[in-house]
Amino acid sequence: MLRMSYVMQFDNRLRSVRFTIASRRENCHKALCYVSRERL
């Protein structure tokens, strides 16, 4: 039971980390698009 909750906590942490990385990548992509548009 305890191990199960630990695994779930770990899974949630992994998921949140993945989400932050994805959102950060999206923000970088948007910034690049904006910069290239400004350059043109």
JSON list of N, CA and C in Angstrom, two decimals:
[
{"chain": "A", "resi": 1, "resn": "MET", "atom": "N", "xyz": [0.85, -1.21, 0.00]},
{"chain": "A", "resi": 1, "resn": "MET", "atom": "CA", "xyz": [0.00, 0.00, 0.00]},
{"chain": "A", "resi": 1, "resn": "MET", "atom": "C", "xyz": [0.88, 1.26, 0.00]},
{"chain": "A", "resi": 2, "resn": "LEU", "atom": "N", "xyz": [1.86, 1.26, 0.89]},
{"chain": "A", "resi": 2, "resn": "LEU", "atom": "CA", "xyz": [2.76, 2.41, 0.99]},
{"chain": "A", "resi": 2, "resn": "LEU", "atom": "C", "xyz": [3.57, 2.56, -0.30]},
{"chain": "A", "resi": 3, "resn": "ARG", "atom": "N", "xyz": [4.03, 1.42, -0.81]},
{"chain": "A", "resi": 3, "resn": "ARG", "atom": "CA", "xyz": [4.83, 1.45, -2.03]},
{"chain": "A", "resi": 3, "resn": "ARG", "atom": "C", "xyz": [4.00, 1.98, -3.20]},
{"chain": "A", "resi": 4, "resn": "MET", "atom": "N", "xyz": [2.72, 1.61, -3.22]},
{"chain": "A", "resi": 4, "resn": "MET", "atom": "CA", "xyz": [1.84, 2.05, -4.30]},
{"chain": "A", "resi": 4, "resn": "MET", "atom": "C", "xyz": [1.72, 3.57, -4.30]},
{"chain": "A", "resi": 5, "resn": "SER", "atom": "N", "xyz": [1.51, 4.15, -3.13]},
{"chain": "A", "resi": 5, "resn": "SER", "atom": "CA", "xyz": [1.36, 5.61, -3.05]},
{"chain": "A", "resi": 5, "resn": "SER", "atom": "C", "xyz": [2.67, 6.29, -3.46]},
{"chain": "A", "resi": 6, "resn": "TYR", "atom": "N", "xyz": [3.79, 5.67, -3.09]},
{"chain": "A", "resi": 6, "resn": "TYR", "atom": "CA", "xyz": [5.09, 6.23, -3.46]},
{"chain": "A", "resi": 6, "resn": "TYR", "atom": "C", "xyz": [5.26, 6.25, -4.98]},
{"chain": "A", "resi": 7, "resn": "VAL", "atom": "N", "xyz": [4.86, 5.14, -5.60]},
{"chain": "A", "resi": 7, "resn": "VAL", "atom": "CA", "xyz": [4.94, 5.04, -7.07]},
{"chain": "A", "resi": 7, "resn": "VAL", "atom": "C", "xyz": [4.05, 6.09, -7.72]},
{"chain": "A", "resi": 8, "resn": "MET", "atom": "N", "xyz": [2.85, 6.28, -7.16]},
{"chain": "A", "resi": 8, "resn": "MET", "atom": "CA", "xyz": [1.93, 7.28, -7.72]},
{"chain": "A", "resi": 8, "resn": "MET", "atom": "C", "xyz": [2.51, 8.68, -7.59]},
{"chain": "A", "resi": 9, "resn": "GLN", "atom": "N", "xyz": [3.12, 8.97, -6.44]},
{"chain": "A", "resi": 9, "resn": "GLN", "atom": "CA", "xyz": [3.76, 10.27, -6.23]},
{"chain": "A", "resi": 9, "resn": "GLN", "atom": "C", "xyz": [4.85, 10.48, -7.26]},
{"chain": "A", "resi": 10, "resn": "PHE", "atom": "N", "xyz": [5.67, 9.45, -7.46]},
{"chain": "A", "resi": 10, "resn": "PHE", "atom": "CA", "xyz": [6.77, 9.53, -8.42]},
{"chain": "A", "resi": 10, "resn": "PHE", "atom": "C", "xyz": [6.23, 9.77, -9.83]},
{"chain": "A", "resi": 11, "resn": "ASP", "atom": "N", "xyz": [5.15, 9.06, -10.18]},
{"chain": "A", "resi": 11, "resn": "ASP", "atom": "CA", "xyz": [4.53, 9.20, -11.50]},
{"chain": "A", "resi": 11, "resn": "ASP", "atom": "C", "xyz": [4.02, 10.62, -11.69]},
{"chain": "A", "resi": 12, "resn": "ASN", "atom": "N", "xyz": [3.37, 11.17, -10.66]},
{"chain": "A", "resi": 12, "resn": "ASN", "atom": "CA", "xyz": [2.86, 12.54, -10.75]},
{"chain": "A", "resi": 12, "resn": "ASN", "atom": "C", "xyz": [3.99, 13.53, -10.95]},
{"chain": "A", "resi": 13, "resn": "ARG", "atom": "N", "xyz": [5.10, 13.31, -10.23]},
{"chain": "A", "resi": 13, "resn": "ARG", "atom": "CA", "xyz": [6.25, 14.21, -10.36]},
{"chain": "A", "resi": 13, "resn": "ARG", "atom": "C", "xyz": [6.80, 14.15, -11.78]},
{"chain": "A", "resi": 14, "resn": "LEU", "atom": "N", "xyz": [6.93, 12.94, -12.30]},
{"chain": "A", "resi": 14, "resn": "LEU", "atom": "CA", "xyz": [7.43, 12.76, -13.67]},
{"chain": "A", "resi": 14, "resn": "LEU", "atom": "C", "xyz": [6.53, 13.48, -14.66]},
{"chain": "A", "resi": 15, "resn": "ARG", "atom": "N", "xyz": [5.22, 13.31, -14.47]},
{"chain": "A", "resi": 15, "resn": "ARG", "atom": "CA", "xyz": [4.25, 13.92, -15.38]},
{"chain": "A", "resi": 15, "resn": "ARG", "atom": "C", "xyz": [4.36, 15.44, -15.34]},
{"chain": "A", "resi": 16, "resn": "SER", "atom": "N", "xyz": [4.49, 16.00, -14.15]},
{"chain": "A", "resi": 16, "resn": "SER", "atom": "CA", "xyz": [4.59, 17.46, -14.02]},
{"chain": "A", "resi": 16, "resn": "SER", "atom": "C", "xyz": [5.88, 17.97, -14.66]},
{"chain": "A", "resi": 17, "resn": "VAL", "atom": "N", "xyz": [6.96, 17.21, -14.49]},
{"chain": "A", "resi": 17, "resn": "VAL", "atom": "CA", "xyz": [8.24, 17.61, -15.10]},
{"chain": "A", "resi": 17, "resn": "VAL", "atom": "C", "xyz": [8.11, 17.59, -16.62]},
{"chain": "A", "resi": 18, "resn": "ARG", "atom": "N", "xyz": [7.48, 16.53, -17.13]},
{"chain": "A", "resi": 18, "resn": "ARG", "atom": "CA", "xyz": [7.28, 16.43, -18.58]},
{"chain": "A", "resi": 18, "resn": "ARG", "atom": "C", "xyz": [6.44, 17.60, -19.08]},
{"chain": "A", "resi": 19, "resn": "PHE", "atom": "N", "xyz": [5.43, 17.96, -18.32]},
{"chain": "A", "resi": 19, "resn": "PHE", "atom": "CA", "xyz": [4.54, 19.06, -18.71]},
{"chain": "A", "resi": 19, "resn": "PHE", "atom": "C", "xyz": [5.31, 20.38, -18.74]},
{"chain": "A", "resi": 20, "resn": "THR", "atom": "N", "xyz": [6.15, 20.59, -17.72]},
{"chain": "A", "resi": 20, "resn": "THR", "atom": "CA", "xyz": [6.93, 21.85, -17.70]},
{"chain": "A", "resi": 20, "resn": "THR", "atom": "C", "xyz": [7.88, 21.91, -18.88]},
{"chain": "A", "resi": 21, "resn": "ILE", "atom": "N", "xyz": [8.53, 20.79, -19.18]},
{"chain": "A", "resi": 21, "resn": "ILE", "atom": "CA", "xyz": [9.46, 20.76, -20.31]},
{"chain": "A", "resi": 21, "resn": "ILE", "atom": "C", "xyz": [8.72, 21.05, -21.61]},
{"chain": "A", "resi": 22, "resn": "ALA", "atom": "N", "xyz": [7.54, 20.44, -21.77]},
{"chain": "A", "resi": 22, "resn": "ALA", "atom": "CA", "xyz": [6.75, 20.65, -22.98]},
{"chain": "A", "resi": 22, "resn": "ALA", "atom": "C", "xyz": [6.33, 22.10, -23.11]},
{"chain": "A", "resi": 23, "resn": "SER", "atom": "N", "xyz": [5.85, 22.69, -22.02]},
{"chain": "A", "resi": 23, "resn": "SER", "atom": "CA", "xyz": [5.39, 24.09, -22.08]},
{"chain": "A", "resi": 23, "resn": "SER", "atom": "C", "xyz": [6.57, 25.02, -22.34]},
{"chain": "A", "resi": 24, "resn": "ARG", "atom": "N", "xyz": [7.72, 24.70, -21.75]},
{"chain": "A", "resi": 24, "resn": "ARG", "atom": "CA", "xyz": [8.91, 25.53, -21.96]},
{"chain": "A", "resi": 24, "resn": "ARG", "atom": "C", "xyz": [9.33, 25.47, -23.42]},
{"chain": "A", "resi": 25, "resn": "ARG", "atom": "N", "xyz": [9.27, 24.27, -24.00]},
{"chain": "A", "resi": 25, "resn": "ARG", "atom": "CA", "xyz": [9.64, 24.10, -25.41]},
{"chain": "A", "resi": 25, "resn": "ARG", "atom": "C", "xyz": [8.68, 24.88, -26.29]},
{"chain": "A", "resi": 26, "resn": "GLU", "atom": "N", "xyz": [7.39, 24.85, -25.93]},
{"chain": "A", "resi": 26, "resn": "GLU", "atom": "CA", "xyz": [6.37, 25.58, -26.70]},
{"chain": "A", "resi": 26, "resn": "GLU", "atom": "C", "xyz": [6.65, 27.08, -26.63]},
{"chain": "A", "resi": 27, "resn": "ASN", "atom": "N", "xyz": [7.00, 27.56, -25.44]},
{"chain": "A", "resi": 27, "resn": "ASN", "atom": "CA", "xyz": [7.30, 28.98, -25.28]},
{"chain": "A", "resi": 27, "resn": "ASN", "atom": "C", "xyz": [8.52, 29.37, -26.11]},
{"chain": "A", "resi": 28, "resn": "CYS", "atom": "N", "xyz": [9.53, 28.51, -26.13]},
{"chain": "A", "resi": 28, "resn": "CYS", "atom": "CA", "xyz": [10.73, 28.78, -26.94]},
{"chain": "A", "resi": 28, "resn": "CYS", "atom": "C", "xyz": [10.34, 28.85, -28.41]},
{"chain": "A", "resi": 29, "resn": "HIS", "atom": "N", "xyz": [9.49, 27.94, -28.84]},
{"chain": "A", "resi": 29, "resn": "HIS", "atom": "CA", "xyz": [9.05, 27.91, -30.23]},
{"chain": "A", "resi": 29, "resn": "HIS", "atom": "C", "xyz": [8.31, 29.20, -30.58]},
{"chain": "A", "resi": 30, "resn": "LYS", "atom": "N", "xyz": [7.43, 29.63, -29.69]},
{"chain": "A", "resi": 30, "resn": "LYS", "atom": "CA", "xyz": [6.68, 30.87, -29.92]},
{"chain": "A", "resi": 30, "resn": "LYS", "atom": "C", "xyz": [7.63, 32.05, -30.00]},
{"chain": "A", "resi": 31, "resn": "ALA", "atom": "N", "xyz": [8.61, 32.09, -29.12]},
{"chain": "A", "resi": 31, "resn": "ALA", "atom": "CA", "xyz": [9.59, 33.19, -29.11]},
{"chain": "A", "resi": 31, "resn": "ALA", "atom": "C", "xyz": [10.37, 33.20, -30.42]},
{"chain": "A", "resi": 32, "resn": "LEU", "atom": "N", "xyz": [10.76, 32.03, -30.89]},
{"chain": "A", "resi": 32, "resn": "LEU", "atom": "CA", "xyz": [11.51, 31.93, -32.15]},
{"chain": "A", "resi": 32, "resn": "LEU", "atom": "C", "xyz": [10.66, 32.42, -33.31]},
{"chain": "A", "resi": 33, "resn": "CYS", "atom": "N", "xyz": [9.40, 32.01, -33.33]},
{"chain": "A", "resi": 33, "resn": "CYS", "atom": "CA", "xyz": [8.49, 32.45, -34.39]},
{"chain": "A", "resi": 33, "resn": "CYS", "atom": "C", "xyz": [8.36, 33.97, -34.36]},
{"chain": "A", "resi": 34, "resn": "TYR", "atom": "N", "xyz": [8.23, 34.52, -33.16]},
{"chain": "A", "resi": 34, "resn": "TYR", "atom": "CA", "xyz": [8.07, 35.97, -33.01]},
{"chain": "A", "resi": 34, "resn": "TYR", "atom": "C", "xyz": [9.33, 36.69, -33.50]},
{"chain": "A", "resi": 35, "resn": "VAL", "atom": "N", "xyz": [10.49, 36.18, -33.12]},
{"chain": "A", "resi": 35, "resn": "VAL", "atom": "CA", "xyz": [11.76, 36.80, -33.51]},
{"chain": "A", "resi": 35, "resn": "VAL", "atom": "C", "xyz": [11.94, 36.74, -35.03]},
{"chain": "A", "resi": 36, "resn": "SER", "atom": "N", "xyz": [11.65, 35.60, -35.63]},
{"chain": "A", "resi": 36, "resn": "SER", "atom": "CA", "xyz": [11.81, 35.47, -37.08]},
{"chain": "A", "resi": 36, "resn": "SER", "atom": "C", "xyz": [10.84, 36.40, -37.81]},
{"chain": "A", "resi": 37, "resn": "ARG", "atom": "N", "xyz": [9.64, 36.55, -37.25]},
{"chain": "A", "resi": 37, "resn": "ARG", "atom": "CA", "xyz": [8.65, 37.43, -37.86]},
{"chain": "A", "resi": 37, "resn": "ARG", "atom": "C", "xyz": [9.13, 38.89, -37.79]},
{"chain": "A", "resi": 38, "resn": "GLU", "atom": "N", "xyz": [9.71, 39.24, -36.64]},
{"chain": "A", "resi": 38, "resn": "GLU", "atom": "CA", "xyz": [10.22, 40.61, -36.46]},
{"chain": "A", "resi": 38, "resn": "GLU", "atom": "C", "xyz": [11.37, 40.88, -37.43]},
{"chain": "A", "resi": 39, "resn": "ARG", "atom": "N", "xyz": [12.19, 39.85, -37.65]},
{"chain": "A", "resi": 39, "resn": "ARG", "atom": "CA", "xyz": [13.35, 40.01, -38.52]},
{"chain": "A", "resi": 39, "resn": "ARG", "atom": "C", "xyz": [12.90, 40.24, -39.96]},
{"chain": "A", "resi": 40, "resn": "LEU", "atom": "N", "xyz": [11.85, 39.54, -40.36]},
{"chain": "A", "resi": 40, "resn": "LEU", "atom": "CA", "xyz": [11.33, 39.69, -41.73]},
{"chain": "A", "resi": 40, "resn": "LEU", "atom": "C", "xyz": [10.62, 41.04, -41.83]}
]
